[in-house]
JSON list of C-alpha atoms in Angstrom, two decimals:
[
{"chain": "D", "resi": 1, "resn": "UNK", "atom": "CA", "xyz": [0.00, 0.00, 0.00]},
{"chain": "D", "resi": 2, "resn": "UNK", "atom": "CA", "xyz": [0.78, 3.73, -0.29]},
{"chain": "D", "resi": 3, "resn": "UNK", "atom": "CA", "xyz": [2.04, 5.84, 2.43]},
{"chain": "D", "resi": 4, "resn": "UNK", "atom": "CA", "xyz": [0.74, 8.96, 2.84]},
{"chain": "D", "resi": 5, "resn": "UNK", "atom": "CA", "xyz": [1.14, 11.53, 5.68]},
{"chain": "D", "resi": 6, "resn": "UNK", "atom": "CA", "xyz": [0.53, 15.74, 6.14]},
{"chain": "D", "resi": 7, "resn": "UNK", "atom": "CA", "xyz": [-2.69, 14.98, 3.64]},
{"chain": "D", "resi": 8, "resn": "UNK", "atom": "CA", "xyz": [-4.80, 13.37, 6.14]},
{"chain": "D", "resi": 9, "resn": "UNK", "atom": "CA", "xyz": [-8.38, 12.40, 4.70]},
{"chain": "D", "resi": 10, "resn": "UNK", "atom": "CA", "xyz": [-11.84, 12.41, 6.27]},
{"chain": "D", "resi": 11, "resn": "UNK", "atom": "CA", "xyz": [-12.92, 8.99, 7.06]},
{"chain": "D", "resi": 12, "resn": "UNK", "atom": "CA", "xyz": [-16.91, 8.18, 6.90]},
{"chain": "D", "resi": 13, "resn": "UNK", "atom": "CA", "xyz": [-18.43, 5.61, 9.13]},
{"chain": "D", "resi": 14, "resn": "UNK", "atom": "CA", "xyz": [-22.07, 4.93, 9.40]},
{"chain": "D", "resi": 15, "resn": "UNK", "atom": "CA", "xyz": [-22.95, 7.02, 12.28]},
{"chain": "D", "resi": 16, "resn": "UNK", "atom": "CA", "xyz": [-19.51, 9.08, 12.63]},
{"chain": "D", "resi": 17, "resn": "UNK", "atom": "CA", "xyz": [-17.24, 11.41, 10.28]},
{"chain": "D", "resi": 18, "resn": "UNK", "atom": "CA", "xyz": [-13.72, 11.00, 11.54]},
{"chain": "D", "resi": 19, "resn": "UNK", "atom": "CA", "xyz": [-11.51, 14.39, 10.96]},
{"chain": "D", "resi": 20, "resn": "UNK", "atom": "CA", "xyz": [-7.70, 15.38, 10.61]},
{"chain": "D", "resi": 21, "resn": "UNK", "atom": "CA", "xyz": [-7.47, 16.55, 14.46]},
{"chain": "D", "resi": 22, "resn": "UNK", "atom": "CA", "xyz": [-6.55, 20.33, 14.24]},
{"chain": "D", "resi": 23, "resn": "UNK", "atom": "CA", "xyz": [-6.01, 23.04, 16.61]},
{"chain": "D", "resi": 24, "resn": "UNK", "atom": "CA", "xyz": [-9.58, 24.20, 15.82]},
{"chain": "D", "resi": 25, "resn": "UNK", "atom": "CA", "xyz": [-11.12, 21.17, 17.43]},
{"chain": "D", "resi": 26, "resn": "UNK", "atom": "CA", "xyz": [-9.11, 22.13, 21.23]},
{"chain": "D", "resi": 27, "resn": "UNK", "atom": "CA", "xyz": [-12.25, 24.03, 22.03]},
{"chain": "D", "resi": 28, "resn": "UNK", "atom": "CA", "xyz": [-14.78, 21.49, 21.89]},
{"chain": "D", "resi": 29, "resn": "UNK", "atom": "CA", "xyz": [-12.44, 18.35, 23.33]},
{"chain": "D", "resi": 30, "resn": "UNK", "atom": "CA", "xyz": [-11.35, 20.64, 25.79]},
{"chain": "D", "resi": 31, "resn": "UNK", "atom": "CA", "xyz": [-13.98, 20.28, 28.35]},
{"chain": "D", "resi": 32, "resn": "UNK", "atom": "CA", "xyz": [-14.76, 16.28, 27.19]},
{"chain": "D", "resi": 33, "resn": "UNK", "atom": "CA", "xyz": [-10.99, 15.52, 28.43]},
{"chain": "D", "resi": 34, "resn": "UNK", "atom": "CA", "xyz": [-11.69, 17.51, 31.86]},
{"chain": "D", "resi": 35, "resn": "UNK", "atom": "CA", "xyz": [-13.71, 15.09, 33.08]},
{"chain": "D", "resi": 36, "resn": "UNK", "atom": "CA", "xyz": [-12.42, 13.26, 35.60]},
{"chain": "D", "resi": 37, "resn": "UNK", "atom": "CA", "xyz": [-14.40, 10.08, 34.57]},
{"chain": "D", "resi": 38, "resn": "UNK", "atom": "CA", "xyz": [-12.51, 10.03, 31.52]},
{"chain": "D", "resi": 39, "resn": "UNK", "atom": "CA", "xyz": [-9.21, 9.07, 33.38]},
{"chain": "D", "resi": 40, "resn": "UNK", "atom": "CA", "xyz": [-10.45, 6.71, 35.74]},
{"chain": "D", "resi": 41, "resn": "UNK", "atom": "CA", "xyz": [-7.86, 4.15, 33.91]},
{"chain": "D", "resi": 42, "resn": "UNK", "atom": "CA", "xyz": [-5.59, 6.66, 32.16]},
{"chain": "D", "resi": 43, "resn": "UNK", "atom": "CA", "xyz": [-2.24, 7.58, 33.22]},
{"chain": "D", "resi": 44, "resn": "UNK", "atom": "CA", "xyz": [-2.55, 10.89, 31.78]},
{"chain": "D", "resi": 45, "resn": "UNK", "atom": "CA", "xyz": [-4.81, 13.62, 33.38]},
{"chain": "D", "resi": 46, "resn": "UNK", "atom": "CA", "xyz": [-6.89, 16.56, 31.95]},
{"chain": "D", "resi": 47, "resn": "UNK", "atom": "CA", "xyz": [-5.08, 18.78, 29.83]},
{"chain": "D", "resi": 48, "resn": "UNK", "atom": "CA", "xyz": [-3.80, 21.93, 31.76]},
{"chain": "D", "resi": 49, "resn": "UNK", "atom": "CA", "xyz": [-5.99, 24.35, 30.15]},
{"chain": "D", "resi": 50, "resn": "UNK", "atom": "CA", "xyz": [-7.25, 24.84, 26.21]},
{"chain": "D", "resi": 51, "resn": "UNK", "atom": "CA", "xyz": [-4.20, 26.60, 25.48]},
{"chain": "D", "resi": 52, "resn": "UNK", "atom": "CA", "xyz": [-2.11, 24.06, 26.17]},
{"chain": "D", "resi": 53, "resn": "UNK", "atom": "CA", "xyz": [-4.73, 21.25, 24.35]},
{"chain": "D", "resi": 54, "resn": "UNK", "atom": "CA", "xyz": [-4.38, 23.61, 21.60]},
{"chain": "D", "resi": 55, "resn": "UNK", "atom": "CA", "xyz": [-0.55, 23.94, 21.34]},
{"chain": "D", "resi": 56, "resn": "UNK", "atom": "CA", "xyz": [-0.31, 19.38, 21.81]},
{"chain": "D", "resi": 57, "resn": "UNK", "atom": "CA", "xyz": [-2.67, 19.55, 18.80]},
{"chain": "D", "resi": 58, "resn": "UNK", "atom": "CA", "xyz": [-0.40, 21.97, 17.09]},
{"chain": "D", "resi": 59, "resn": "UNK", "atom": "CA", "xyz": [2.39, 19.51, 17.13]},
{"chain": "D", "resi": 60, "resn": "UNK", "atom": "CA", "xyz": [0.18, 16.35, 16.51]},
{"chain": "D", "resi": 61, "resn": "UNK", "atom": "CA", "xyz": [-0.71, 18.88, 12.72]},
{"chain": "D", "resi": 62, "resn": "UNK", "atom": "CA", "xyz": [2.63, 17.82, 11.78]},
{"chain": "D", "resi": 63, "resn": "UNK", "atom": "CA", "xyz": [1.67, 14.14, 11.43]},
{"chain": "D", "resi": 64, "resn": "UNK", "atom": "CA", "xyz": [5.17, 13.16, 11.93]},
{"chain": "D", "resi": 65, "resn": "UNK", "atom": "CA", "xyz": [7.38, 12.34, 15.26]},
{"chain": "D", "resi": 66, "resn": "UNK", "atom": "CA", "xyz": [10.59, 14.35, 15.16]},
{"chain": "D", "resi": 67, "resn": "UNK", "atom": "CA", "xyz": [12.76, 11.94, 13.80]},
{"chain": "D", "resi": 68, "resn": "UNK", "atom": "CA", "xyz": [10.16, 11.65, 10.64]},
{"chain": "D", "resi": 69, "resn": "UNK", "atom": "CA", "xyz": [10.01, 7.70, 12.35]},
{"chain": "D", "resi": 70, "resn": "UNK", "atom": "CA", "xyz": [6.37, 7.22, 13.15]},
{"chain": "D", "resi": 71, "resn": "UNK", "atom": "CA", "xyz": [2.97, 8.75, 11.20]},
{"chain": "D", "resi": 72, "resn": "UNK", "atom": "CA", "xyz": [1.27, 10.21, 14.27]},
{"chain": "D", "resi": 73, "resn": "UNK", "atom": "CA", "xyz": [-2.24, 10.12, 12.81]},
{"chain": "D", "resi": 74, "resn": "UNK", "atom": "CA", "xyz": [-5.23, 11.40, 15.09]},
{"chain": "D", "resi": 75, "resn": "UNK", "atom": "CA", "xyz": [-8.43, 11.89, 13.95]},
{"chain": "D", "resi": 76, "resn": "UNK", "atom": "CA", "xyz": [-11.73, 14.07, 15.78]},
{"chain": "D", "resi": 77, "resn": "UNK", "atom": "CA", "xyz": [-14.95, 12.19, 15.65]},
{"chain": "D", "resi": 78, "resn": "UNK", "atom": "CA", "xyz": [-17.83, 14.01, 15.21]},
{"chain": "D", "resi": 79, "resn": "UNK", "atom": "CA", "xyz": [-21.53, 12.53, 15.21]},
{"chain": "D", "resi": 80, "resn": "UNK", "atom": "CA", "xyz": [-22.82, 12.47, 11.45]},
{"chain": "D", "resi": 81, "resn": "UNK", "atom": "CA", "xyz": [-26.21, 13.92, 13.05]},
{"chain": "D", "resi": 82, "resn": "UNK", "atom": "CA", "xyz": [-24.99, 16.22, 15.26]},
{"chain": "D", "resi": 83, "resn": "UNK", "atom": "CA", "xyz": [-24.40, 19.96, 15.90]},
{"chain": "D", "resi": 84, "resn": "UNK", "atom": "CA", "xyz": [-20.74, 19.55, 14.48]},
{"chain": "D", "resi": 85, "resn": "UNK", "atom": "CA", "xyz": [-18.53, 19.53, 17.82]},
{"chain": "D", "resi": 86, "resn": "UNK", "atom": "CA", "xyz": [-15.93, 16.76, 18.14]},
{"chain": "D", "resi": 87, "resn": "UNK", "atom": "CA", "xyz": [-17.31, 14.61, 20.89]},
{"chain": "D", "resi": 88, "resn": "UNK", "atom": "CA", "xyz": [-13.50, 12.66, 21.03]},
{"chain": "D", "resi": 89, "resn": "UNK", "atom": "CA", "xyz": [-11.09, 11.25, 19.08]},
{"chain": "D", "resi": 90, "resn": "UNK", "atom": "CA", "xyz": [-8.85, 8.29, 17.86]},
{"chain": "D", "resi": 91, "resn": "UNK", "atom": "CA", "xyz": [-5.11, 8.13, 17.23]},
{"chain": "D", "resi": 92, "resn": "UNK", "atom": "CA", "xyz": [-2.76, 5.53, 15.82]},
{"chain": "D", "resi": 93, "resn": "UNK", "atom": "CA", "xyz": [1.08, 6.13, 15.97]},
{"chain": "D", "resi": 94, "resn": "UNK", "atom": "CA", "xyz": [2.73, 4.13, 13.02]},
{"chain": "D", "resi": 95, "resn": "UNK", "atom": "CA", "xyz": [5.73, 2.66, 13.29]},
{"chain": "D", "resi": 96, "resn": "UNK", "atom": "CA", "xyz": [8.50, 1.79, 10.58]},
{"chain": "D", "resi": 97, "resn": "UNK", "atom": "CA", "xyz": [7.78, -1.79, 10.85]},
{"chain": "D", "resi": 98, "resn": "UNK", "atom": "CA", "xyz": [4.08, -1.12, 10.05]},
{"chain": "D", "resi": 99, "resn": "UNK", "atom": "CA", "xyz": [2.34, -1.96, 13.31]},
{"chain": "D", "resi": 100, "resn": "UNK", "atom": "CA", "xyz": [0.81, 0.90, 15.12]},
{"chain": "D", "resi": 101, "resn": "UNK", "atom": "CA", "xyz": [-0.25, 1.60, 18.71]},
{"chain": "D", "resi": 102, "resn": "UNK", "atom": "CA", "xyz": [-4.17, 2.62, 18.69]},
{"chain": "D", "resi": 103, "resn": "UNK", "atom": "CA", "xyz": [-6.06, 5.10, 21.11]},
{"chain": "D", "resi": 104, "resn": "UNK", "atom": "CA", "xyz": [-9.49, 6.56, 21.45]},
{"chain": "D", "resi": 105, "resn": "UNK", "atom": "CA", "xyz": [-11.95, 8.52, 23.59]},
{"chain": "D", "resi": 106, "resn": "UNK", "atom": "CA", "xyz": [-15.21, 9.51, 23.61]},
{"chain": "D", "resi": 107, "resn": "UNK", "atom": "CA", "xyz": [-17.04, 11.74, 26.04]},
{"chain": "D", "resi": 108, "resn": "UNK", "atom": "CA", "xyz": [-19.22, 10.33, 28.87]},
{"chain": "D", "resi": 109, "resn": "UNK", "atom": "CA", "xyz": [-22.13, 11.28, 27.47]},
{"chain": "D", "resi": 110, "resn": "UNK", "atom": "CA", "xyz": [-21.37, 8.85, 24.74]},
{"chain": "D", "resi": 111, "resn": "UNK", "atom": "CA", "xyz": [-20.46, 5.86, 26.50]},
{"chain": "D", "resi": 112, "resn": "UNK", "atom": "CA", "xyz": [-22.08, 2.21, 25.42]},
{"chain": "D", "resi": 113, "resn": "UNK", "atom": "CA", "xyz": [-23.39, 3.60, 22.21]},
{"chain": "D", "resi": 114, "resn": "UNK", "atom": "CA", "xyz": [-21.25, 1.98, 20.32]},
{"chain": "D", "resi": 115, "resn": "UNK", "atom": "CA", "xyz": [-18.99, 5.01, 19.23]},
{"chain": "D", "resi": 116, "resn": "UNK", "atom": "CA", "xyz": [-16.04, 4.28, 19.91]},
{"chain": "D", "resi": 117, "resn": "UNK", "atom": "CA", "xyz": [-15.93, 0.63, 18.74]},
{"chain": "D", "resi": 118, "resn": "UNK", "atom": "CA", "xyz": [-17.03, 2.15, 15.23]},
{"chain": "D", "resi": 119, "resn": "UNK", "atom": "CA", "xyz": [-14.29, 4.83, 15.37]},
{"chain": "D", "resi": 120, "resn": "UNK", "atom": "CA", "xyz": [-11.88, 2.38, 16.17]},
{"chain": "D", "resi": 121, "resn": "UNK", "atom": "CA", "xyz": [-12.98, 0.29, 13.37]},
{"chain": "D", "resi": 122, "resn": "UNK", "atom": "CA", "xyz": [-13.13, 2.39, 10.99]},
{"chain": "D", "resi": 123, "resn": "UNK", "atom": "CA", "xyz": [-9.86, 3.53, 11.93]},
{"chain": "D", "resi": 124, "resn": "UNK", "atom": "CA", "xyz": [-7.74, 0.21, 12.14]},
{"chain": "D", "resi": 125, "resn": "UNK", "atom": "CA", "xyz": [-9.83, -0.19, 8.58]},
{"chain": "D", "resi": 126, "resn": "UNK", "atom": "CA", "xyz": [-7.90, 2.89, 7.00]},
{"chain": "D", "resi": 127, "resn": "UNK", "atom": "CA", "xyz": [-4.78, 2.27, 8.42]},
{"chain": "D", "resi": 128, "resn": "UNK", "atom": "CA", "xyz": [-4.12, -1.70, 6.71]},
{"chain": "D", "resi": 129, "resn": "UNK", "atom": "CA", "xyz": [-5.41, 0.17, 3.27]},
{"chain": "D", "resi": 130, "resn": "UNK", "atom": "CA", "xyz": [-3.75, 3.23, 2.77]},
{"chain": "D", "resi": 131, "resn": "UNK", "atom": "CA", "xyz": [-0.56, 2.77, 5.46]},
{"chain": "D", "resi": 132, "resn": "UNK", "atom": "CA", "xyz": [0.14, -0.97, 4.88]},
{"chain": "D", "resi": 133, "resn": "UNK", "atom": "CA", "xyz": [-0.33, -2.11, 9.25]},
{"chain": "D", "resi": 134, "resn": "UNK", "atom": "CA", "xyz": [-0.18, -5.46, 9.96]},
{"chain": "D", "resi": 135, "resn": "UNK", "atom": "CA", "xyz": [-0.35, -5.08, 12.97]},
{"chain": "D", "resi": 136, "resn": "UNK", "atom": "CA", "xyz": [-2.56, -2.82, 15.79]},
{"chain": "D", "resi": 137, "resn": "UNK", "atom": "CA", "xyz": [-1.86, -2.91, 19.83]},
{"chain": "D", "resi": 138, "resn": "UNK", "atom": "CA", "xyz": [-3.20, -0.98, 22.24]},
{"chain": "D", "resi": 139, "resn": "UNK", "atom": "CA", "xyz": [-2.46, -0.94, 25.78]},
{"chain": "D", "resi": 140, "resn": "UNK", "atom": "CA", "xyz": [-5.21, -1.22, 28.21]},
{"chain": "D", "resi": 141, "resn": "UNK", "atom": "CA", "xyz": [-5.93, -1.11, 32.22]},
{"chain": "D", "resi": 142, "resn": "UNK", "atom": "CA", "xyz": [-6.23, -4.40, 33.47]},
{"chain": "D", "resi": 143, "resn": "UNK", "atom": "CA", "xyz": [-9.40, -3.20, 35.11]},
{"chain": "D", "resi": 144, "resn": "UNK", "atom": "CA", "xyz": [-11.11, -1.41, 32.57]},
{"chain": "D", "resi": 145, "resn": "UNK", "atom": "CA", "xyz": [-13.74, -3.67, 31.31]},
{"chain": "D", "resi": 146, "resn": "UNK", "atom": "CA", "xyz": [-15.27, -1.73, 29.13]},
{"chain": "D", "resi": 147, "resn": "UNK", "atom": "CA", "xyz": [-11.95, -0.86, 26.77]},
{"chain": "D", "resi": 148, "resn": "UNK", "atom": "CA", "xyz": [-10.94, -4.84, 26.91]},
{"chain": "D", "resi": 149, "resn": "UNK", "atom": "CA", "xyz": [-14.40, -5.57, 25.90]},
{"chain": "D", "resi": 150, "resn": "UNK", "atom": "CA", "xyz": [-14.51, -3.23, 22.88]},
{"chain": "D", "resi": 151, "resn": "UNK", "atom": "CA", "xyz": [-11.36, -3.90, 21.54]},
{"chain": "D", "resi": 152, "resn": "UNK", "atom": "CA", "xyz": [-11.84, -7.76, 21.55]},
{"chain": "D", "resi": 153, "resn": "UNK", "atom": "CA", "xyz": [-15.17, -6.85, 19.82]},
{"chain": "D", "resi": 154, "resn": "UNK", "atom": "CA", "xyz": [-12.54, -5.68, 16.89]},
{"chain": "D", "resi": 155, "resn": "UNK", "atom": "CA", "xyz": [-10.77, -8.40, 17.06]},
{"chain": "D", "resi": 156, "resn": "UNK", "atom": "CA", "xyz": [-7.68, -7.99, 19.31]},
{"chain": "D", "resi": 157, "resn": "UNK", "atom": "CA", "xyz": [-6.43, -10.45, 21.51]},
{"chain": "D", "resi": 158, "resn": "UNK", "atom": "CA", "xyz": [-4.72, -10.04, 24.81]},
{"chain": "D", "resi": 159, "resn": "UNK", "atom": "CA", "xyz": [-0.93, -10.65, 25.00]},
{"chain": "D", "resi": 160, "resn": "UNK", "atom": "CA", "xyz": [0.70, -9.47, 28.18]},
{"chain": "D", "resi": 161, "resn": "UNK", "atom": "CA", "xyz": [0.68, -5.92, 28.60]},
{"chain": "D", "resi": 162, "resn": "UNK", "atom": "CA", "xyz": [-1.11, -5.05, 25.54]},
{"chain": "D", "resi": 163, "resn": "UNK", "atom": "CA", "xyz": [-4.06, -6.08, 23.09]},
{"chain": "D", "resi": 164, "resn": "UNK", "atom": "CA", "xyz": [-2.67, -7.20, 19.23]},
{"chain": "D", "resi": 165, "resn": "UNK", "atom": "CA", "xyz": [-4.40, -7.97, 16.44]},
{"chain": "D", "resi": 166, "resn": "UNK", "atom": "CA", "xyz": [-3.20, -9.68, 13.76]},
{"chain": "D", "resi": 167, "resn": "UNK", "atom": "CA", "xyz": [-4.19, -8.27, 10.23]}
]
């Protein structure tokens, strides 16, 4: 498959329209990633304020790690029928060797609808046909049901610290 990088596309799920993250979408993840129920099994806490969401997204526009090693590919997901705001996102960081390391989030209010899971999906789907992965992991709280749950819905088994699946 082709590589591709800065020229990001729009994915299209059934329910979801997944978009290049930008700095423009801080504003509405902002207050999504200040709730503290988002981080009940995340190492990393709420962003310091939207300024500094805004400046992380500024450096995730390049697309690229410094050492041009790894696509960092993050995408807001926005519902098809809604009023436009991102309500979270997804993120893959592709390595050399074509497997990539897979995160998403979706606001609380969106929980066990199913979001994320299609998201994900449609994700993982884009990265095997236009960045050639073989291989997705994600790494996952031991006690966070819900996350182990979605991602074996998609397929990924648990090895050690992490969930793989094979493409």
């Amino acid at each position: 498959g082709s590589t591709q990088c800065a020229s990001m596309q729009t994915l299209h799920t059934e329910r979801l329209r997944l978009e290049p993250l930008v700095v423009a979408h801080a504003g509405a993840l902002y207050p999504i990633l200040c709730d503290p129920r988002q981080f009940e099994f995340l190492d990393d806490g709420a962003p310091a304020s939207v300024e500094a969401l805004r400046e992380r997204y500024r450096k995730l526009e390049s697309r690229r790690s410094a050492d041009g090693r790894e696509h960092w590919l993050n995408w807001a997901i926005l519902l098809r029928a809604g009023d436009g705001n991102a309500t979270g996102f997804v993120q893959a960081t592709v390595q050399e060797d074509r497997r990539a390391w897979v995160a998403y989030e979706v606001a609380h209010a969106q929980w066990g609808q199913g979001i994320a899971t299609e998201a994900t999906r449609g994700m993982v789907e884009h990265l095997m046909a236009h960045y050639a992965v073989t291989q997705c992991m994600a790494t996952v709280d031991k006690r966070n049901e819900r996350s182990w749950r979605l991602l074996e819905r998609l397929g990924f088994v648990r090895a050690d610290a992490a969930l793989t699946a094979p493409m």
